[in-house]
PDB file of C-alpha atoms in Angstrom:
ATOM      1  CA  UNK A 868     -39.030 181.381   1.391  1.00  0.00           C
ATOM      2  CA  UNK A 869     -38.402 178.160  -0.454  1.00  0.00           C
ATOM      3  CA  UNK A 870     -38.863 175.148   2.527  1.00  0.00           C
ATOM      4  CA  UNK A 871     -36.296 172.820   3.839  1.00  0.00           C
ATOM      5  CA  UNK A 872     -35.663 169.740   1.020  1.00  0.00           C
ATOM      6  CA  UNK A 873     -35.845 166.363   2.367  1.00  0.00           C
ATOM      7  CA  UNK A 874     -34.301 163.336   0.112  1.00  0.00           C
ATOM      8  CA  UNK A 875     -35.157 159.288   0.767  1.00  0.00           C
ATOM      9  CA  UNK A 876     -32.848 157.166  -0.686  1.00  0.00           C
ATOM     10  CA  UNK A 877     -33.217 152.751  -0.836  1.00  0.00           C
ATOM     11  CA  UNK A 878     -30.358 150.943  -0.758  1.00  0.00           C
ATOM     12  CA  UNK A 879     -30.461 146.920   0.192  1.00  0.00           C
ATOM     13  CA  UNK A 880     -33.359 146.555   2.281  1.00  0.00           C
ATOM     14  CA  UNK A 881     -37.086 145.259   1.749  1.00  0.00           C
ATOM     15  CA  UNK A 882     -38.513 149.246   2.128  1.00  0.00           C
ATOM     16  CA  UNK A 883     -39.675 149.100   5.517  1.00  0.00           C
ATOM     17  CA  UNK A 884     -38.509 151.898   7.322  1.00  0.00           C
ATOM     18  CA  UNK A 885     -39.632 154.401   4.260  1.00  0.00           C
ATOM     19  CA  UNK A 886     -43.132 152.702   4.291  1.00  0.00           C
ATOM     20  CA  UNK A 887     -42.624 154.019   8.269  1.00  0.00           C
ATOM     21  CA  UNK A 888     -42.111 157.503   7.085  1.00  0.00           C
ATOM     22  CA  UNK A 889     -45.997 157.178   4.787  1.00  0.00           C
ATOM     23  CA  UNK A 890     -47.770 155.620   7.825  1.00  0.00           C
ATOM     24  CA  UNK A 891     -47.339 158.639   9.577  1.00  0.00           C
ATOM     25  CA  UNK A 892     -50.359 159.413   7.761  1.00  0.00           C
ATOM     26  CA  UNK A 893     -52.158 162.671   9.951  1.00  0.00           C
ATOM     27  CA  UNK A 894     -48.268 163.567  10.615  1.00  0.00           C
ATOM     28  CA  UNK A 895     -47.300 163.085   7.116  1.00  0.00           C
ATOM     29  CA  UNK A 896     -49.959 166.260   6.168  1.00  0.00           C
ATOM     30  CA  UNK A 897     -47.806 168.653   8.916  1.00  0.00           C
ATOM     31  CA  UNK A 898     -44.359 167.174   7.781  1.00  0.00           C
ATOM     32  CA  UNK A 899     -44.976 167.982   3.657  1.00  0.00           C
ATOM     33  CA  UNK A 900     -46.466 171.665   5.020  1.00  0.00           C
ATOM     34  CA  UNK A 901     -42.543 172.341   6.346  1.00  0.00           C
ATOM     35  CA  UNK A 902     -40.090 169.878   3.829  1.00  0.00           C
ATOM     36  CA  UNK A 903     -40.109 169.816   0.303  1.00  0.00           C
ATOM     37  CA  UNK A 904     -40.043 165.901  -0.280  1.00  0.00           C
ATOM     38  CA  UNK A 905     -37.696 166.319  -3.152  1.00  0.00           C
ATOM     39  CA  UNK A 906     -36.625 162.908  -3.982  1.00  0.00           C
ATOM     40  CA  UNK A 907     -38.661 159.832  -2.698  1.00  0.00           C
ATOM     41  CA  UNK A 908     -39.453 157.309  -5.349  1.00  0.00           C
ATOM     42  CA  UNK A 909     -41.614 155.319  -3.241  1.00  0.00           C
ATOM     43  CA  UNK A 910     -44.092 158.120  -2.857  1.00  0.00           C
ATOM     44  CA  UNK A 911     -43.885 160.687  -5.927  1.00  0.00           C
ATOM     45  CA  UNK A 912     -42.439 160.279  -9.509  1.00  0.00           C
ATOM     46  CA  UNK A 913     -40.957 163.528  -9.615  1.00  0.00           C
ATOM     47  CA  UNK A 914     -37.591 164.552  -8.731  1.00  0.00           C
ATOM     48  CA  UNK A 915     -36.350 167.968  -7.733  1.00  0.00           C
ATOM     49  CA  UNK A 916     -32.444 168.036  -8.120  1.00  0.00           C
ATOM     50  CA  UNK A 917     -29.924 168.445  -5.592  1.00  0.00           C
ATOM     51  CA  UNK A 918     -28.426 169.262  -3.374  1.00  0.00           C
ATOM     52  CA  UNK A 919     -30.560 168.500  -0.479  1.00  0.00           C
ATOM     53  CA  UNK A 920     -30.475 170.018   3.217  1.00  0.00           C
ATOM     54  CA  UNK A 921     -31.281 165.775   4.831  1.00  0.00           C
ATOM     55  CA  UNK A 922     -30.913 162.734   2.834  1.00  0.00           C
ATOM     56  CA  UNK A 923     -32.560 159.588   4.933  1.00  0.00           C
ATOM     57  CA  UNK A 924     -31.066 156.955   3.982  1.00  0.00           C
ATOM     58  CA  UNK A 925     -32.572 153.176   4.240  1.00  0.00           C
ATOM     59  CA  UNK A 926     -30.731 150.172   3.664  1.00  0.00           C
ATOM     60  CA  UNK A 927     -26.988 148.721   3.232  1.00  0.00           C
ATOM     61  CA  UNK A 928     -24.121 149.178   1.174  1.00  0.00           C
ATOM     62  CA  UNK A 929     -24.390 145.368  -0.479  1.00  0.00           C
ATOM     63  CA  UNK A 930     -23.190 145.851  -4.210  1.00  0.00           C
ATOM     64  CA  UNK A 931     -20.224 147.835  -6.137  1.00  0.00           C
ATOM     65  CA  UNK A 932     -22.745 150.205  -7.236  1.00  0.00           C
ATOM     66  CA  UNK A 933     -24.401 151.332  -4.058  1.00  0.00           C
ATOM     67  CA  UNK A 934     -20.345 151.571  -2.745  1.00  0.00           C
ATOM     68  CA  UNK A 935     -20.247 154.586  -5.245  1.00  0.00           C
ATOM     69  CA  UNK A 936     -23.563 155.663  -5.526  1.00  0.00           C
ATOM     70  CA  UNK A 937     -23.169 156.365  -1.763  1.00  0.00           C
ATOM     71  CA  UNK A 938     -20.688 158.861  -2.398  1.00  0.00           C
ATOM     72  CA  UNK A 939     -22.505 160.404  -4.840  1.00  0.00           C
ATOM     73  CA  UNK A 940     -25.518 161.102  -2.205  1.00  0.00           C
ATOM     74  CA  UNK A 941     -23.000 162.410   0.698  1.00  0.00           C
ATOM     75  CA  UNK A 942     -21.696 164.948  -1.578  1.00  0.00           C
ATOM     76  CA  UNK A 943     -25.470 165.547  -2.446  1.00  0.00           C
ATOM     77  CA  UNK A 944     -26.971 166.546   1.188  1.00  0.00           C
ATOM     78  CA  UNK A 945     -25.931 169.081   4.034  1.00  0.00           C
ATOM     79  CA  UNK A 946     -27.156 166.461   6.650  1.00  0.00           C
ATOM     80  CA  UNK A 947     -27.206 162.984   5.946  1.00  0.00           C
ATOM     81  CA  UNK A 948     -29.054 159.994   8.609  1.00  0.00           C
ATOM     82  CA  UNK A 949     -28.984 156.409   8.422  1.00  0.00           C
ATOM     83  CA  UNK A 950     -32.419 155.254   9.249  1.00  0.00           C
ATOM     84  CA  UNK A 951     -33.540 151.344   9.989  1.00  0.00           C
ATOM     85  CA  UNK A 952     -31.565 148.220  11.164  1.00  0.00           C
ATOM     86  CA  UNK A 953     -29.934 147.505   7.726  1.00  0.00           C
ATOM     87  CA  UNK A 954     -28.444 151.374   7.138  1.00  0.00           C
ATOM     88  CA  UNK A 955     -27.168 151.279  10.501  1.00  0.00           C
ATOM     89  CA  UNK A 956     -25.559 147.909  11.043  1.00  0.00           C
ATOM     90  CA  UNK A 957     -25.742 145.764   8.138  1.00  0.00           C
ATOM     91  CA  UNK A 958     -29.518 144.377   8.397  1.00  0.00           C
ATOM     92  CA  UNK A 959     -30.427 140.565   7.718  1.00  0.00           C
ATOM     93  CA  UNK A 960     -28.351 140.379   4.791  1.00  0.00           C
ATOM     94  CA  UNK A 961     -25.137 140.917   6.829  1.00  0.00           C
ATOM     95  CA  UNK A 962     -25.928 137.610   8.165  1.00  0.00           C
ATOM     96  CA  UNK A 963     -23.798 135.977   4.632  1.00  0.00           C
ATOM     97  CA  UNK A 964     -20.523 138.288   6.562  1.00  0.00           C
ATOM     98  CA  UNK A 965     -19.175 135.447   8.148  1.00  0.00           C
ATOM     99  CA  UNK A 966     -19.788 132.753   5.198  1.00  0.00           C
ATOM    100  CA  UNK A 967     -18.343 132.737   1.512  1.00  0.00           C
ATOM    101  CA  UNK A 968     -20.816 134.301  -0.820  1.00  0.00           C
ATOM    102  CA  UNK A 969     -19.472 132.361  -4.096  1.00  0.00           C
ATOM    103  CA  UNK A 970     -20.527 129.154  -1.479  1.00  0.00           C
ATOM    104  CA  UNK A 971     -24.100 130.691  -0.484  1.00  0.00           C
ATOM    105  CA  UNK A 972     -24.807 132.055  -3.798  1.00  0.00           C
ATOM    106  CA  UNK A 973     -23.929 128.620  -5.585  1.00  0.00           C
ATOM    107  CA  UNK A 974     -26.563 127.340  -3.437  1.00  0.00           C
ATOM    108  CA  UNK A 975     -29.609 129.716  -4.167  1.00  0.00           C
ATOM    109  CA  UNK A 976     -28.965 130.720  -7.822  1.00  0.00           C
ATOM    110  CA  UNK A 977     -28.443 128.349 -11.020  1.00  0.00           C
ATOM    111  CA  UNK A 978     -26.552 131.313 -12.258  1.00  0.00           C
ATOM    112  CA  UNK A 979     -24.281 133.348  -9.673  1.00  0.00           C
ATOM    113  CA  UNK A 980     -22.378 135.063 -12.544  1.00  0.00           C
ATOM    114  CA  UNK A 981     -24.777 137.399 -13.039  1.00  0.00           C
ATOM    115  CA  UNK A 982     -24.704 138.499  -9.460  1.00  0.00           C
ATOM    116  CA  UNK A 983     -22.577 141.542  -8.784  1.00  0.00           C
ATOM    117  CA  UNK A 984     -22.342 141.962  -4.878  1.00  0.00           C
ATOM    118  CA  UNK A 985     -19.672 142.781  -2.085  1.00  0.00           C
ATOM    119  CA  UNK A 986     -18.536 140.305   0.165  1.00  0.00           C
ATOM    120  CA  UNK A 987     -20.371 141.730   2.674  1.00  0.00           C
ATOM    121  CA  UNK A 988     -23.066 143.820   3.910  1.00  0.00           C
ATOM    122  CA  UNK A 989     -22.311 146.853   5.741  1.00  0.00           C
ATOM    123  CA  UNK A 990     -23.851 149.747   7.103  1.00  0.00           C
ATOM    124  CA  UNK A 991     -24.017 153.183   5.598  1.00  0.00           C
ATOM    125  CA  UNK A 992     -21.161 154.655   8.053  1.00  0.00           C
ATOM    126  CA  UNK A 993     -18.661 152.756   7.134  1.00  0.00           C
ATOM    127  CA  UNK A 994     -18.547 154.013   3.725  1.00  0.00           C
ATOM    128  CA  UNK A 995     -19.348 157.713   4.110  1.00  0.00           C
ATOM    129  CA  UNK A 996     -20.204 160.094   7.390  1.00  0.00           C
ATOM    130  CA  UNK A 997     -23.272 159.856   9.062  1.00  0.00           C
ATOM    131  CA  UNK A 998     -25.043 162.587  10.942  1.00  0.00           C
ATOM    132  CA  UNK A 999     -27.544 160.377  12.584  1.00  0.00           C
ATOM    133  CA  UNK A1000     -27.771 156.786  13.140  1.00  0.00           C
ATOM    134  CA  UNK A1001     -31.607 156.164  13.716  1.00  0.00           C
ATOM    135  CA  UNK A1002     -32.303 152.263  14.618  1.00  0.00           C
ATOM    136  CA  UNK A1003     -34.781 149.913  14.269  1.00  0.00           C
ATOM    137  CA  UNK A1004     -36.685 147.203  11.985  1.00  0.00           C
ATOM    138  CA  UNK A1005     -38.583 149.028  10.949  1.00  0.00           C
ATOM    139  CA  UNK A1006     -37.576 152.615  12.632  1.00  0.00           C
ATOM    140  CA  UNK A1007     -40.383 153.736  14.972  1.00  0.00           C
ATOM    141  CA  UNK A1008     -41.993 156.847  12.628  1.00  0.00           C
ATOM    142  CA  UNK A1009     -42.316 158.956  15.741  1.00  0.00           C
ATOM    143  CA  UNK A1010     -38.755 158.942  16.475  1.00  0.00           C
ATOM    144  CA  UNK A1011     -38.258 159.647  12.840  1.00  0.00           C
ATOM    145  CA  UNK A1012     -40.361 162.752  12.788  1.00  0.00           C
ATOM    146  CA  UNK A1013     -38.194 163.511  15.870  1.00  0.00           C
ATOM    147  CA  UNK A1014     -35.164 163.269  14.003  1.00  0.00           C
ATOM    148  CA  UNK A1015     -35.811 165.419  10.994  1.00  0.00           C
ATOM    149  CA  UNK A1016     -37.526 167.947  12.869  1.00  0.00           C
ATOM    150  CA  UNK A1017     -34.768 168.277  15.406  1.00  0.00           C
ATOM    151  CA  UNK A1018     -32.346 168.884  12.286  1.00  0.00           C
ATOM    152  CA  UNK A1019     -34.637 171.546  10.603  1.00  0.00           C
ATOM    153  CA  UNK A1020     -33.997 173.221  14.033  1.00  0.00           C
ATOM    154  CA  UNK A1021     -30.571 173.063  14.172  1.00  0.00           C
ATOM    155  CA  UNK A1022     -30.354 170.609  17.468  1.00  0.00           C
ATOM    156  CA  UNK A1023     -29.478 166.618  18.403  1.00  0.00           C
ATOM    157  CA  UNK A1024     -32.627 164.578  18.166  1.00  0.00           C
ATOM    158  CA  UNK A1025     -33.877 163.834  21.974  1.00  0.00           C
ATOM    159  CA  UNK A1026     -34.306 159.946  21.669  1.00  0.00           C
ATOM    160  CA  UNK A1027     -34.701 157.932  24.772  1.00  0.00           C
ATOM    161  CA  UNK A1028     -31.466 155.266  24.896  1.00  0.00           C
ATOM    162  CA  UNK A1029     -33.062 153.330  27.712  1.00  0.00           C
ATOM    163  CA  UNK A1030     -33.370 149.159  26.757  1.00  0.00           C
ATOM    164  CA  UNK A1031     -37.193 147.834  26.403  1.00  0.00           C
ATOM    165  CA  UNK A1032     -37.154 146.009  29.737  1.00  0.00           C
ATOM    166  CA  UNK A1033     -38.087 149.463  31.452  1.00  0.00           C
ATOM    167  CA  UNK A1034     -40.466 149.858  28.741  1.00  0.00           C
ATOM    168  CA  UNK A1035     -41.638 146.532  29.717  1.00  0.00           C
ATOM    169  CA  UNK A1036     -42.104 147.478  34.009  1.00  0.00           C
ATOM    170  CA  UNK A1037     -43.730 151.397  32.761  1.00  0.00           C
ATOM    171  CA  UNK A1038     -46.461 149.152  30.771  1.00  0.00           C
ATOM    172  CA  UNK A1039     -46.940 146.621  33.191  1.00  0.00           C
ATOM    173  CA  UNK A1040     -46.467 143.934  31.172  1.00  0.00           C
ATOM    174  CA  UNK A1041     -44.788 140.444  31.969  1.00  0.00           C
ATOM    175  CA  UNK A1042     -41.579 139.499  31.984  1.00  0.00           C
ATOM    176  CA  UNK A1043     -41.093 136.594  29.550  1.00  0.00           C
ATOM    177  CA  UNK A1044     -37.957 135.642  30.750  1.00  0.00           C
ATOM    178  CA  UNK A1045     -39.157 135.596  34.515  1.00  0.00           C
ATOM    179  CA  UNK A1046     -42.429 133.994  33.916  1.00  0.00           C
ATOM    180  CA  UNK A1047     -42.391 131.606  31.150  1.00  0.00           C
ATOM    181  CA  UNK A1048     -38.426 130.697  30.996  1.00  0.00           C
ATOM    182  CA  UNK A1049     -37.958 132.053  28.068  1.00  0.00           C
ATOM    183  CA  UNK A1050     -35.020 133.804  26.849  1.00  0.00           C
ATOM    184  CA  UNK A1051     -35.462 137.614  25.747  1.00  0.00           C
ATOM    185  CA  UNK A1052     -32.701 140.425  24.535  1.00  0.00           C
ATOM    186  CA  UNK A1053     -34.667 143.646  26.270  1.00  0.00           C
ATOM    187  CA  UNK A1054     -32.362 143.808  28.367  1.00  0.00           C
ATOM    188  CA  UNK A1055     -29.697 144.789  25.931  1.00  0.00           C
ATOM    189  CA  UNK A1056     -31.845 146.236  23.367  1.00  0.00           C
ATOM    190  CA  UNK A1057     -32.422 150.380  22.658  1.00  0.00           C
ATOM    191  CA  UNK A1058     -36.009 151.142  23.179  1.00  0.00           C
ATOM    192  CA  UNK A1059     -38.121 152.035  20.255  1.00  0.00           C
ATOM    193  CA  UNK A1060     -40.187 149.102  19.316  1.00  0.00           C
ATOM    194  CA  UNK A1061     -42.942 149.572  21.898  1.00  0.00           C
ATOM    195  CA  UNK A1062     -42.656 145.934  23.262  1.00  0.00           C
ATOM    196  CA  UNK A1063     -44.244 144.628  20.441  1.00  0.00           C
ATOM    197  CA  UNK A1064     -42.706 140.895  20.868  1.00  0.00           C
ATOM    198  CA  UNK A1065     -43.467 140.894  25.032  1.00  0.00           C
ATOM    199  CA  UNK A1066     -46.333 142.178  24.812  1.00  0.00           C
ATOM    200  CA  UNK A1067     -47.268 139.444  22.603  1.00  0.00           C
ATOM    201  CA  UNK A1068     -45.759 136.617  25.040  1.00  0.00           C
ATOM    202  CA  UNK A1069     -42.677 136.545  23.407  1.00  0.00           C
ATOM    203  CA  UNK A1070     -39.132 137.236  24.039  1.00  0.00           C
ATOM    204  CA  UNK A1071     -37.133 140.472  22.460  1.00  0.00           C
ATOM    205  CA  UNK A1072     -34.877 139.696  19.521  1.00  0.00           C
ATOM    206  CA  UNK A1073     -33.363 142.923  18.918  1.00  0.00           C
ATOM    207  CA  UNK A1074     -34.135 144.347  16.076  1.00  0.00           C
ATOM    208  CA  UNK A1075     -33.483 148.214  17.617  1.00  0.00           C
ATOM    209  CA  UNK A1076     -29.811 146.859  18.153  1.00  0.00           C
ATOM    210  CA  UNK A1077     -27.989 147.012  21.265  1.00  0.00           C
ATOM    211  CA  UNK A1078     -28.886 149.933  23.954  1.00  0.00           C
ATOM    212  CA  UNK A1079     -26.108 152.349  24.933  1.00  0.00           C
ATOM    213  CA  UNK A1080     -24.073 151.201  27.691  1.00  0.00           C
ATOM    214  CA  UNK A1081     -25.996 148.100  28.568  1.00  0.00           C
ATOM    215  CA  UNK A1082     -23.696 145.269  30.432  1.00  0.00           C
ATOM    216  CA  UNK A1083     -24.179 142.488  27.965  1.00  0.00           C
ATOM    217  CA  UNK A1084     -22.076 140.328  29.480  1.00  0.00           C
ATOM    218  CA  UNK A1085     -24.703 140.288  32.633  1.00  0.00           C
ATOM    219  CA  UNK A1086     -27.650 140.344  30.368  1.00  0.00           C
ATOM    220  CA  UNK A1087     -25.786 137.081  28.240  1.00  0.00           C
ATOM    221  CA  UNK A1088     -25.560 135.312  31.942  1.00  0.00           C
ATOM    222  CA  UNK A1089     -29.347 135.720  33.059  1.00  0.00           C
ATOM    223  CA  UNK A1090     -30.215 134.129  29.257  1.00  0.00           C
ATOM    224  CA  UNK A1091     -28.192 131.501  29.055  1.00  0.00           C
ATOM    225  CA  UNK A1092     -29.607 130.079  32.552  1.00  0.00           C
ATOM    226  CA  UNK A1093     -33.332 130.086  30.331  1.00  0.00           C
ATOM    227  CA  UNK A1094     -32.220 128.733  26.965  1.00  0.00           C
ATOM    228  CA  UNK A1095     -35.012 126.379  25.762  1.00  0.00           C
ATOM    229  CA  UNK A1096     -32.303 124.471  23.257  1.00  0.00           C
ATOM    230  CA  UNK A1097     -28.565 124.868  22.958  1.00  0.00           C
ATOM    231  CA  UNK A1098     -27.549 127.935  20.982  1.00  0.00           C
ATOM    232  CA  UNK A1099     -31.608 130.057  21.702  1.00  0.00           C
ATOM    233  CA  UNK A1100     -29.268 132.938  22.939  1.00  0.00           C
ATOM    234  CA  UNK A1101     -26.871 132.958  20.166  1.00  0.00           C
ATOM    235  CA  UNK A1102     -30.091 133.141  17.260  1.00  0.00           C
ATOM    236  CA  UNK A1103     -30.876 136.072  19.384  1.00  0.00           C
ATOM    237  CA  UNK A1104     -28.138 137.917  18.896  1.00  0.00           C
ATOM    238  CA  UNK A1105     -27.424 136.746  15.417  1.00  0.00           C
ATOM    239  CA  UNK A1106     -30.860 138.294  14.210  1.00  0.00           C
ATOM    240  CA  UNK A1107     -31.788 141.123  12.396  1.00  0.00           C
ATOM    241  CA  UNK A1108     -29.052 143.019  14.285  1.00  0.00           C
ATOM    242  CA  UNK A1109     -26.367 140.282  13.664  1.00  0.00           C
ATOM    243  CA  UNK A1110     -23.540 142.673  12.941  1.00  0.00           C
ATOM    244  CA  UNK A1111     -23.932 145.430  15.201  1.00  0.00           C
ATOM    245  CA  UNK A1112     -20.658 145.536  16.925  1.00  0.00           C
ATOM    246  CA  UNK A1113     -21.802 145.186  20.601  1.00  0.00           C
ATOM    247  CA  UNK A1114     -23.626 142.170  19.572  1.00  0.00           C
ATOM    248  CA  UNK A1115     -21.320 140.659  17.310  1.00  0.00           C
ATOM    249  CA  UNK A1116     -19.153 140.831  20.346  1.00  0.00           C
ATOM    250  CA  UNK A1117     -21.482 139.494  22.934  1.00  0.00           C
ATOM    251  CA  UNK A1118     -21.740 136.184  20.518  1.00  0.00           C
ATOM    252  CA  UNK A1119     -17.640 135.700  21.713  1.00  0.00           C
ATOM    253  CA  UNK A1120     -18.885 135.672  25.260  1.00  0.00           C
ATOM    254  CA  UNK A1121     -21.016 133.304  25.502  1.00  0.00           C
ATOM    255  CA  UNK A1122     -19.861 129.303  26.194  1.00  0.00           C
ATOM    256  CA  UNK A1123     -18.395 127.024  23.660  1.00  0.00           C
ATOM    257  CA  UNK A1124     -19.944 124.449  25.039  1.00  0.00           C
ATOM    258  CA  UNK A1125     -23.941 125.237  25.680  1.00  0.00           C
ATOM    259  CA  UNK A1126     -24.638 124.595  29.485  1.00  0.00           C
ATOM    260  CA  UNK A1127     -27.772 122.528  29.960  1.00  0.00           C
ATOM    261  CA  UNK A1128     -31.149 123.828  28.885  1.00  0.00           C
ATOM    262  CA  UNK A1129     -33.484 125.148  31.988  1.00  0.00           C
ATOM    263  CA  UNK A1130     -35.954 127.781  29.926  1.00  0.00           C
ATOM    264  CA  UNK A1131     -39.216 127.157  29.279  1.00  0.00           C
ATOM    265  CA  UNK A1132     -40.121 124.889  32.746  1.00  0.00           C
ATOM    266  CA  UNK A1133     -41.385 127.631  34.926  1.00  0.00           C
TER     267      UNK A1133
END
């Protein structure tokens, strides 16, 4: 019985999350024993042709050609799952959205003509359907492994949607915002990361995107009391998540005029 066939696909990104899918490493062995890894540039040169039963897809629709090459890859794959912060809600590069790019790209390049690139960045679901939205710069491999094995089965992935502050009280470890003053987005941000940036003394900038059904507004109000400079809160949420629409949002909400600065005292 020929096994399952598994696709990886780059589009604008800087490879990340498909470097999270080779350090699996011991779970890499297992996951090539049940998928054939039919197309995956990064880690074989040969190709098996299409179609494919799951196409993971990293990265952002950026240029004219991924628009259509896109489409070509939906038509290609039974299942089809946005993995990492840039297939899921623009990445980094979204950040040019709310700018001209003729203005930013006369200011990095002697030679814009030669670029060829959308307006914007956007994420893979607004061009095509997605199965499965999987978030996170880079996505966490273990909720990755989740993911394809839950479609091989036939079933919804069971991912936790909880934000990293409860991963924060589990694992004991101190609350940057309470102790030091300084402003932190775990609050409103989807588990995943293993509270790599608190754990290290600093606060969250949300790079797993917004958690389901977090109050942001509340979240927005206990931040802005710790802001170390005017507009700390607003980098935040204009990070590597900058154009996930809950966040996006959350930047209208906060004051027009920055209240004074009170973080970083304690």
């Amino acid at each position: 019985m020929a096994k399952p066939t598994v696709a990886v696909y780059k589009f604008s990104s800087c490879d990340g999350c498909q470097l999270s899918l080779l350090n699996l490493e011991d779970e890499l062995l297992d996951l090539v024993g049940v998928v054939e890894l039919a197309y995956f540039l990064e880690a074989r040169r040969q190709t098996l042709p299409g179609p494919y039963d799951i196409a993971l897809v990293e990265g952002s629709v950026s240029t004219p050609h991924e628009a259509e090459r896109i489409q070509e890859i939906r038509k290609q794959c039974k299942t089809l799952v946005a993995i990492g912060a840039c297939a899921t809600s623009g990445g980094i590069q979204a950040l040019r959205n709310t700018a001209s790019l003729d203005d930013l790209a006369l200011k990095v390049y002697e030679h814009p003509e030669y670029l060829h690139s959308l307006p914007t960045s956007t994420p893979i679901a607004e061009h095509v359907k997605v199965d499965y939205e999987l978030w996170g710069c880079p996505v966490n491999k273990y909720q990755l492994v989740e993911v394809i094995q839950a479609f091989l089965q036939k079933r919804r992935p069971n991912l936790p949607s909880h934000s990293i502050c409860l991963d924060c009280k589990r694992k004991g470890v101190v609350c940057v915002m309470v102790a030091y003053g300084m402003p932190c987005l775990g609050p409103g941000t989807r588990t995943g990361c293993g509270v790599l940036c608190p754990s290290n003394g600093r606060g969250c900038y949300g790079c797993f995107g917004p958690a389901p059904h977090t109050d942001l507004k509340t979240v927005l109000a206990s931040m802005n009391y710790v802001e170390r400079h005017p507009g700390e809160v607003k980098g935040l949420l204009l990070n590597i998540s900058n154009n996930a629409p809950a966040f996006r949002q959350a930047v209208d909400l906060l004051p027009a005029v920055p209240s004074e600065t009170t973080g970083g005292k304690k």
